[in-house]
Short mmCIF file of C-alpha atoms in Angstrom, two decimals:
data_model
loop_
_atom_site.label_atom_id
_atom_site.label_comp_id
_atom_site.label_asym_id
_atom_site.label_seq_id
_atom_site.Cartn_x
_atom_site.Cartn_y
_atom_site.Cartn_z
CA MET Y 9 -103.26 -89.63 -72.65
CA ILE Y 10 -105.26 -88.45 -70.02
CA ASP Y 11 -102.29 -89.19 -67.75
CA GLN Y 12 -100.07 -86.94 -70.08
CA LEU Y 13 -102.63 -84.25 -70.02
CA LEU Y 14 -102.78 -84.30 -66.31
CA GLY Y 15 -99.24 -84.33 -65.90
CA ASN Y 16 -98.52 -81.38 -67.95
CA TRP Y 17 -98.88 -77.70 -66.71
CA VAL Y 18 -99.32 -76.45 -70.09
CA CYS Y 19 -102.05 -78.85 -70.78
CA TRP Y 20 -103.69 -77.35 -67.72
CA VAL Y 21 -103.39 -73.65 -68.91
CA ILE Y 22 -104.54 -74.62 -72.37
CA LEU Y 23 -107.77 -76.55 -70.48
CA LEU Y 24 -108.66 -73.32 -68.30
CA THR Y 25 -108.59 -70.67 -71.47
CA SER Y 26 -110.23 -72.62 -73.59
CA LEU Y 27 -113.28 -73.02 -70.80
CA VAL Y 28 -113.11 -69.43 -69.99
CA CYS Y 29 -112.99 -68.44 -73.90
CA TYR Y 30 -115.74 -70.82 -74.24
CA GLN Y 31 -117.80 -69.36 -71.46
CA GLN Y 32 -117.30 -65.75 -72.74
CA LEU Y 33 -118.20 -66.90 -76.29
CA MET Y 34 -121.51 -68.36 -74.55
CA LEU Y 35 -122.34 -65.25 -72.62
CA GLN Y 36 -122.05 -62.92 -75.74
CA PHE Y 37 -124.14 -65.24 -77.50
CA PHE Y 38 -126.67 -65.15 -74.71
CA GLN Y 39 -126.12 -61.43 -74.48
CA TYR Y 40 -127.04 -61.20 -78.05
CA LYS Y 41 -129.82 -63.54 -78.23
CA HIS Y 42 -131.75 -61.27 -75.23
CA THR Y 43 -130.61 -57.56 -75.53
CA ASN Y 44 -129.40 -57.66 -79.16
CA GLU Y 45 -126.30 -55.85 -77.96
CA THR Y 46 -122.85 -56.47 -78.96
CA THR Y 47 -120.19 -56.39 -76.54
CA ASP Y 48 -116.55 -56.05 -76.93
CA GLN Y 49 -114.89 -59.45 -78.26
CA GLN Y 50 -111.11 -58.55 -78.10
CA LEU Y 51 -110.45 -60.72 -75.16
CA CYS Y 52 -112.14 -63.55 -76.86
CA SER Y 53 -110.13 -63.07 -80.21
CA VAL Y 54 -106.86 -62.83 -77.97
CA LEU Y 55 -107.63 -66.04 -75.84
CA ILE Y 56 -108.63 -67.98 -79.12
CA SER Y 57 -105.03 -67.01 -80.53
CA ALA Y 58 -103.69 -68.02 -77.43
CA LEU Y 59 -104.55 -71.64 -77.54
CA PRO Y 60 -102.16 -72.88 -80.34
CA LEU Y 61 -99.73 -70.67 -79.13
CA LEU Y 62 -99.95 -72.39 -75.63
CA GLY Y 63 -99.81 -76.10 -77.36
CA LEU Y 64 -96.50 -74.63 -79.42
CA LEU Y 65 -95.35 -73.32 -76.21
CA GLY Y 66 -95.89 -77.16 -74.61
CA THR Y 67 -94.30 -78.91 -77.64
CA ILE Y 68 -91.20 -76.61 -77.59
CA ILE Y 69 -90.93 -77.38 -73.80
CA GLY Y 70 -91.46 -80.95 -74.35
CA LEU Y 71 -88.80 -81.53 -76.86
CA LEU Y 72 -86.52 -78.94 -75.10
CA GLN Y 73 -86.90 -81.92 -72.27
CA CYS Y 74 -86.12 -84.46 -74.64
CA PHE Y 75 -83.01 -83.07 -75.91
CA ALA Y 76 -81.41 -82.06 -72.69
CA GLU Y 77 -81.79 -85.79 -71.77
CA MET Y 78 -80.63 -86.67 -74.86
CA ALA Y 79 -77.37 -84.94 -74.37
CA THR Y 80 -76.81 -86.45 -70.80
CA GLY Y 81 -76.87 -90.11 -72.63
CA ASN Y 82 -79.35 -91.34 -70.34
CA ILE Y 83 -81.94 -91.56 -73.25
CA VAL Y 84 -82.90 -94.48 -75.40
CA GLY Y 85 -84.34 -95.00 -78.71
CA ASP Y 86 -88.15 -95.54 -77.48
CA THR Y 87 -87.91 -92.90 -74.48
CA LEU Y 88 -86.85 -90.51 -76.80
CA SER Y 89 -90.06 -91.18 -79.19
CA GLY Y 90 -92.20 -91.16 -76.15
CA GLY Y 91 -91.12 -87.79 -75.35
CA ILE Y 92 -91.49 -86.15 -78.75
CA ALA Y 93 -95.11 -87.89 -78.77
CA ASN Y 94 -96.20 -86.15 -75.34
CA ALA Y 95 -94.61 -82.83 -76.32
CA LEU Y 96 -96.60 -82.97 -79.72
CA LEU Y 97 -99.78 -83.46 -77.44
CA THR Y 98 -100.03 -80.32 -76.42
CA THR Y 99 -99.98 -78.39 -79.66
CA GLN Y 100 -102.78 -81.22 -80.70
CA LEU Y 101 -104.78 -80.30 -77.43
CA GLY Y 102 -104.30 -75.96 -78.32
CA LEU Y 103 -105.45 -76.61 -81.76
CA VAL Y 104 -108.17 -78.97 -80.70
CA CYS Y 105 -109.85 -76.59 -78.28
CA ALA Y 106 -109.09 -73.19 -80.45
CA ILE Y 107 -111.19 -74.95 -83.33
CA PRO Y 108 -114.73 -74.80 -81.53
CA ALA Y 109 -113.65 -71.49 -80.10
CA TRP Y 110 -113.06 -70.32 -84.13
CA LEU Y 111 -116.54 -71.65 -85.27
CA LEU Y 112 -118.62 -69.99 -82.57
CA GLN Y 113 -116.61 -66.86 -82.70
CA ALA Y 114 -117.49 -66.96 -86.43
CA TYR Y 115 -120.95 -67.80 -86.00
CA LEU Y 116 -121.64 -64.88 -83.51
CA HIS Y 117 -119.56 -62.35 -85.91
CA SER Y 118 -121.89 -63.55 -88.79
CA ALA Y 119 -125.36 -63.35 -86.39
CA GLN Y 120 -124.17 -60.14 -85.07
CA ALA Y 121 -123.47 -58.77 -88.83
CA ILE Y 122 -126.63 -59.95 -90.15
CA GLN Y 123 -128.71 -58.49 -87.25
CA LYS Y 124 -126.59 -55.08 -87.22
CA ALA Y 125 -127.80 -55.07 -91.36
CA HIS Y 126 -131.18 -55.82 -90.50
CA SER Y 127 -131.62 -53.26 -87.69
CA ASN Y 128 -129.66 -50.38 -89.79
CA LYS Y 129 -132.47 -51.50 -93.07
CA GLN Y 130 -135.35 -50.71 -90.23
CA GLY Y 131 -133.62 -47.38 -89.10
CA GLU Y 132 -133.79 -46.08 -92.46
CA HIS Y 133 -137.20 -47.31 -93.05
CA TYR Y 134 -138.36 -45.34 -89.97
CA ALA Y 135 -136.53 -42.22 -91.16
CA SER Y 136 -137.72 -42.40 -94.84
CA ALA Y 137 -141.67 -42.68 -93.31
CA PRO Y 138 -143.82 -39.48 -93.90
CA MET J 75 -142.49 -47.22 -54.25
CA TYR J 76 -139.71 -46.49 -56.93
CA SER J 77 -137.08 -47.96 -54.51
CA SER J 78 -138.86 -51.17 -53.90
CA ASN J 79 -139.26 -51.58 -57.74
CA HIS J 80 -135.76 -50.92 -58.27
CA THR J 81 -134.47 -53.44 -55.69
CA GLN J 82 -136.45 -55.95 -57.69
CA SER J 83 -135.31 -54.94 -60.94
CA PHE J 84 -131.66 -55.16 -59.95
CA ALA J 85 -132.54 -58.90 -58.20
CA THR J 86 -134.03 -60.00 -61.13
CA LYS J 87 -131.34 -58.76 -63.54
CA LYS J 88 -128.55 -60.38 -61.07
CA THR J 89 -130.41 -63.40 -61.49
CA THR J 90 -130.67 -63.62 -65.12
CA ALA J 91 -127.19 -62.73 -64.90
CA PHE J 92 -126.18 -65.67 -63.02
CA ALA J 93 -128.45 -68.07 -64.81
CA SER J 94 -126.52 -67.19 -67.86
CA GLN J 95 -123.31 -67.44 -66.69
CA ALA J 96 -124.22 -70.95 -65.26
CA ARG J 97 -125.70 -71.93 -68.76
CA ALA J 98 -122.52 -70.42 -70.44
CA LEU J 99 -120.30 -72.55 -67.97
CA LEU J 100 -122.18 -75.53 -68.66
CA LEU J 101 -122.10 -75.12 -72.16
CA SER J 102 -118.34 -73.79 -72.20
CA VAL J 103 -117.71 -77.47 -70.33
CA ALA J 104 -119.49 -79.56 -72.54
CA ILE J 105 -117.87 -78.17 -75.48
CA LEU J 106 -114.55 -78.48 -73.96
CA GLY J 107 -115.42 -82.16 -73.05
CA LEU J 108 -116.75 -82.50 -76.74
CA ALA J 109 -112.82 -81.35 -77.75
CA LEU J 110 -111.17 -83.83 -75.37
CA ALA J 111 -113.52 -86.46 -76.67
CA ILE J 112 -112.66 -85.80 -80.02
CA LEU J 113 -108.69 -85.97 -78.90
CA TRP J 114 -109.04 -88.97 -77.33
CA LEU J 115 -111.05 -90.78 -79.91
CA GLY J 116 -108.41 -89.81 -82.59
CA ASN J 117 -105.40 -90.76 -80.05
CA SER J 118 -107.09 -94.43 -79.52
CA LEU J 119 -108.12 -94.95 -83.20
CA LYS J 120 -104.46 -94.29 -84.03
CA ASN J 121 -102.87 -96.71 -81.50
CA ALA J 122 -105.61 -99.41 -81.84
CA PRO J 123 -104.20 -102.40 -82.98
CA LYS J 124 -104.92 -103.65 -86.38
CA ASP J 125 -106.14 -107.18 -87.63
CA THR J 126 -103.51 -108.64 -88.80
CA LEU J 127 -103.89 -111.69 -91.01
CA ILE J 128 -101.08 -114.00 -89.71
CA VAL J 129 -100.41 -117.22 -91.88
CA ARG J 130 -98.23 -119.46 -90.94
CA ALA J 131 -96.84 -122.43 -92.61
CA ILE J 132 -98.01 -125.95 -90.64
CA THR J 133 -95.93 -129.03 -91.01
CA LEU J 134 -97.70 -132.39 -90.44
CA ALA J 135 -96.04 -134.02 -88.05
CA VAL J 136 -95.67 -137.71 -88.78
CA PRO J 137 -96.33 -139.76 -86.03
CA PRO J 138 -93.43 -142.17 -85.46
CA PRO J 139 -93.86 -145.80 -86.47
CA PRO J 140 -94.92 -148.01 -84.09
CA PRO J 141 -92.60 -149.97 -82.27
CA PRO J 142 -91.98 -153.46 -83.75
CA PRO J 143 -93.73 -156.15 -81.55
CA ALA J 144 -91.34 -157.88 -79.33
CA LEU J 145 -90.06 -161.25 -80.75
CA GLU J 146 -89.10 -162.68 -77.31
CA GLN J 147 -92.04 -163.95 -75.15
CA PRO J 148 -92.17 -162.58 -71.84
CA VAL J 149 -90.42 -165.14 -69.49
CA VAL J 150 -92.36 -165.71 -66.30
CA ASP J 151 -89.63 -166.48 -63.46
CA THR J 152 -92.22 -167.76 -60.84
CA PRO J 153 -91.99 -170.94 -60.54
CA ILE J 154 -95.21 -173.04 -61.38
CA THR J 155 -96.12 -175.12 -58.56
CA LEU J 156 -98.44 -178.24 -59.35
CA GLN J 157 -100.26 -179.99 -57.01
CA VAL J 158 -101.52 -183.36 -57.61
CA GLN J 159 -103.30 -185.59 -55.18
CA GLY J 160 -102.51 -188.99 -54.51
CA ALA J 161 -99.15 -190.67 -55.07
CA GLY J 162 -99.17 -191.01 -58.77
CA PRO J 163 -99.71 -193.50 -61.43
CA ALA J 164 -98.53 -197.17 -60.48
CA LEU J 165 -95.75 -198.41 -63.05
CA GLN J 166 -96.07 -201.90 -63.46
CA VAL J 167 -92.65 -203.63 -63.68
CA LEU J 168 -92.23 -206.45 -66.21
CA ASN J 169 -89.38 -208.94 -66.20
CA ILE J 170 -88.49 -210.33 -69.50
CA GLN J 171 -86.19 -212.88 -69.82
CA GLN J 172 -83.60 -212.81 -73.14
CA GLN J 173 -83.77 -215.57 -75.04
CA ASP J 174 -80.89 -216.57 -77.71
CA ILE J 175 -81.80 -215.82 -80.88
CA LYS J 176 -80.21 -218.19 -83.88
CA ILE J 177 -80.24 -216.58 -87.23
CA GLN J 178 -79.25 -218.84 -90.07
CA LYS J 179 -77.35 -217.04 -92.84
CA PRO J 180 -79.22 -216.82 -96.08
CA ASP J 181 -77.50 -218.65 -99.34
CA ALA J 182 -76.06 -216.32 -101.94
CA PRO J 183 -77.98 -216.11 -105.17
CA SER J 184 -76.49 -217.46 -108.09
CA LEU J 185 -76.66 -215.12 -110.93
CA GLN J 186 -75.83 -216.48 -114.56
CA SER J 187 -75.46 -213.87 -116.71
CA GLU J 188 -75.40 -214.31 -120.65
CA GLN J 189 -72.57 -212.96 -122.48
CA PRO J 190 -73.66 -210.15 -125.08
CA GLN J 191 -73.45 -210.79 -128.63
CA TRP J 192 -71.70 -207.89 -130.17
CA GLU J 193 -72.53 -207.48 -133.75
CA ALA J 194 -70.43 -205.08 -136.06
CA LEU J 195 -72.30 -201.97 -137.39
CA GLU J 196 -72.08 -202.16 -140.92
CA VAL J 197 -73.92 -199.45 -143.10
CA ASN J 198 -75.84 -200.59 -145.53
CA TRP J 199 -75.30 -198.39 -148.29
CA ASP J 200 -77.36 -199.70 -151.01
CA ALA J 201 -74.48 -199.44 -153.35
CA PHE J 202 -73.55 -201.87 -156.30
CA SER J 203 -69.83 -202.95 -156.75
CA LEU J 204 -67.73 -201.82 -159.99
CA ASP J 205 -68.31 -205.50 -160.90
CA ASP J 206 -71.90 -205.27 -161.48
CA LEU J 207 -72.11 -202.08 -163.49
CA ASP J 208 -72.22 -202.15 -167.45
CA ASN J 209 -69.00 -199.91 -167.78
CA MET J 210 -66.53 -198.36 -165.34
CA PRO J 211 -67.24 -194.65 -164.49
CA THR J 212 -64.56 -192.57 -165.28
CA LEU J 213 -63.16 -189.35 -163.88
CA LEU J 214 -64.30 -186.13 -165.38
CA THR J 215 -62.81 -183.61 -163.23
CA PRO J 216 -58.95 -183.11 -163.09
CA LEU J 217 -56.86 -184.30 -160.26
CA ARG J 218 -55.55 -181.36 -158.49
CA ILE J 219 -53.81 -181.85 -154.87
CA THR J 220 -50.70 -179.65 -153.36
CA LEU J 221 -48.84 -181.66 -151.37
CA PRO J 222 -48.11 -179.98 -147.90
CA LYS J 223 -44.59 -178.55 -147.25
CA SER J 224 -43.90 -180.68 -144.28
CA ILE J 225 -43.91 -183.60 -146.58
CA THR J 226 -41.97 -182.03 -149.62
CA ARG J 227 -39.39 -180.93 -147.13
CA GLN J 228 -39.03 -184.70 -146.36
CA GLY J 229 -38.05 -185.39 -149.88
CA ILE J 230 -40.88 -186.92 -150.60
CA THR J 231 -42.36 -186.86 -154.14
CA GLU J 232 -45.14 -189.41 -154.29
CA VAL J 233 -47.67 -190.70 -151.73
CA MET J 234 -50.05 -193.60 -152.61
CA VAL J 235 -53.45 -193.40 -150.79
CA ALA J 236 -56.88 -194.89 -150.75
CA ALA J 237 -60.31 -194.33 -149.71
CA ASP J 238 -63.45 -195.91 -150.07
CA ILE J 239 -66.11 -193.93 -151.74
CA ILE J 240 -69.68 -193.67 -152.95
CA VAL J 241 -70.29 -192.53 -156.52
CA HIS J 242 -74.07 -191.37 -156.44
CA GLU J 243 -76.74 -191.31 -159.16
CA ASN J 244 -75.16 -188.11 -160.67
CA GLY J 245 -71.78 -188.50 -160.28
CA ARG J 246 -71.17 -186.80 -157.14
CA VAL J 247 -68.46 -188.69 -154.95
CA GLU J 248 -68.79 -189.09 -151.28
CA LEU J 249 -66.20 -189.93 -149.05
CA ILE J 250 -66.74 -193.25 -146.70
CA GLN J 251 -63.54 -193.38 -145.19
CA VAL J 252 -59.75 -192.94 -146.01
CA THR J 253 -58.29 -196.38 -145.68
CA GLN J 254 -54.59 -195.69 -146.86
CA ASN J 255 -52.72 -192.62 -146.10
CA PRO J 256 -49.18 -192.93 -144.76
CA TYR J 257 -49.10 -188.99 -143.66
CA PRO J 258 -52.03 -187.69 -141.71
CA GLU J 259 -51.37 -183.94 -142.60
CA LEU J 260 -52.50 -185.13 -146.03
CA LYS J 261 -56.13 -185.71 -144.79
CA PRO J 262 -57.85 -181.97 -145.33
CA GLU J 263 -56.28 -182.18 -148.89
CA LEU J 264 -57.66 -185.86 -149.53
CA ASP J 265 -60.82 -184.57 -148.14
CA LYS J 266 -61.00 -181.45 -150.35
CA LEU J 267 -60.34 -183.66 -153.45
CA ILE J 268 -62.79 -186.23 -153.25
CA ARG J 269 -65.11 -183.90 -152.33
CA SER J 270 -64.51 -181.73 -155.68
CA SER J 271 -64.08 -184.71 -157.93
CA ARG J 272 -66.92 -185.82 -160.02
CA PHE J 273 -67.64 -189.09 -162.29
CA SER J 274 -69.50 -190.03 -164.90
CA PRO J 275 -72.76 -191.97 -163.87
CA PRO J 276 -72.26 -195.37 -162.80
CA LYS J 277 -75.30 -197.26 -164.94
CA LYS J 278 -76.13 -200.93 -164.84
CA GLY J 279 -78.78 -201.92 -167.15
CA GLY J 280 -79.13 -198.41 -168.86
CA ASP J 281 -80.33 -196.99 -165.26
CA ASN J 282 -77.77 -194.34 -163.09
CA VAL J 283 -77.15 -196.37 -160.34
CA ARG J 284 -74.90 -196.02 -156.75
CA VAL J 285 -71.49 -197.44 -156.85
CA LYS J 286 -69.15 -197.94 -153.84
CA PHE J 287 -65.33 -199.00 -154.41
CA ASN J 288 -62.24 -198.24 -152.99
CA TRP J 289 -60.27 -195.69 -155.00
CA PRO J 290 -56.71 -195.47 -155.12
CA ILE J 291 -54.86 -192.28 -155.90
CA ARG J 292 -51.24 -191.97 -156.42
CA ILE J 293 -50.22 -188.39 -155.90
CA ARG J 294 -46.78 -187.02 -157.68
CA SER J 295 -45.37 -183.66 -156.61
#
């Protein structure tokens, strides 16, 4: 499996994208924890959504290669099955990398929403104080 | 004064941001490693060989029967050499003179055999004769006999036969022998006639006795 991951450029793209996504999410989490400031999360949302799509792209590329080799007639049943399995591996990798990012992003959103509601309540309290 | 404080604050912020980025990078690498570990674990469990129970049919191999023992004894081709000390036992040669032996012919024994005295076997019938009886027994049954066709075809109409019979105490007739019968083919009919005949009980001194006599029978067609 490791050889398949290292030999496919789509997998490298997925891994780097997920790494950048995780780091951005962690930075937002630390920034929110220390300063209680919310930043723009548009970039993280786009990267998280791109992870499954990148996996799907790798699957499509692998299937196209398999079918192209089938057309030439130089492929047998076992090779075709292995090629399809390699192609589907990118989709699996994209989903596995996207799921933790989604969970982190959901946690960050909920924490920020709670903090925002709490700060609004304090502002109203100070505003109504004599 | 303000400038130095500002410079220190900027450096602190820069350090804090760098530390935050480093921690974020480490955590992101850890999360990515965790995700890859989950992926690898899933593939390993999927491709792990399953424990399969293989039941193999075992056939007991019967060992072949031992070969029969050799019937022939091993023949040793090596010659046997016996080494005996000395010249062997000494044989004494005896000179025996043959003498003429005369044997006398024995006398033939004379056997004297006696001529056997054959006696005629006579059956003691323990019966009286007709002369001893008080009166003559009378025939109670009718005499019916059919001459065979071989006899009647010859034109013979009368045959005279006779037989020795015994009349028992109750009048029953027993045939001893047929004394006169010119036609042997008549013998079965004659036996049948005598067997079915009945006489009056012969009496002597008032008692029933057995009587033996020759019974002549004349047969007419």
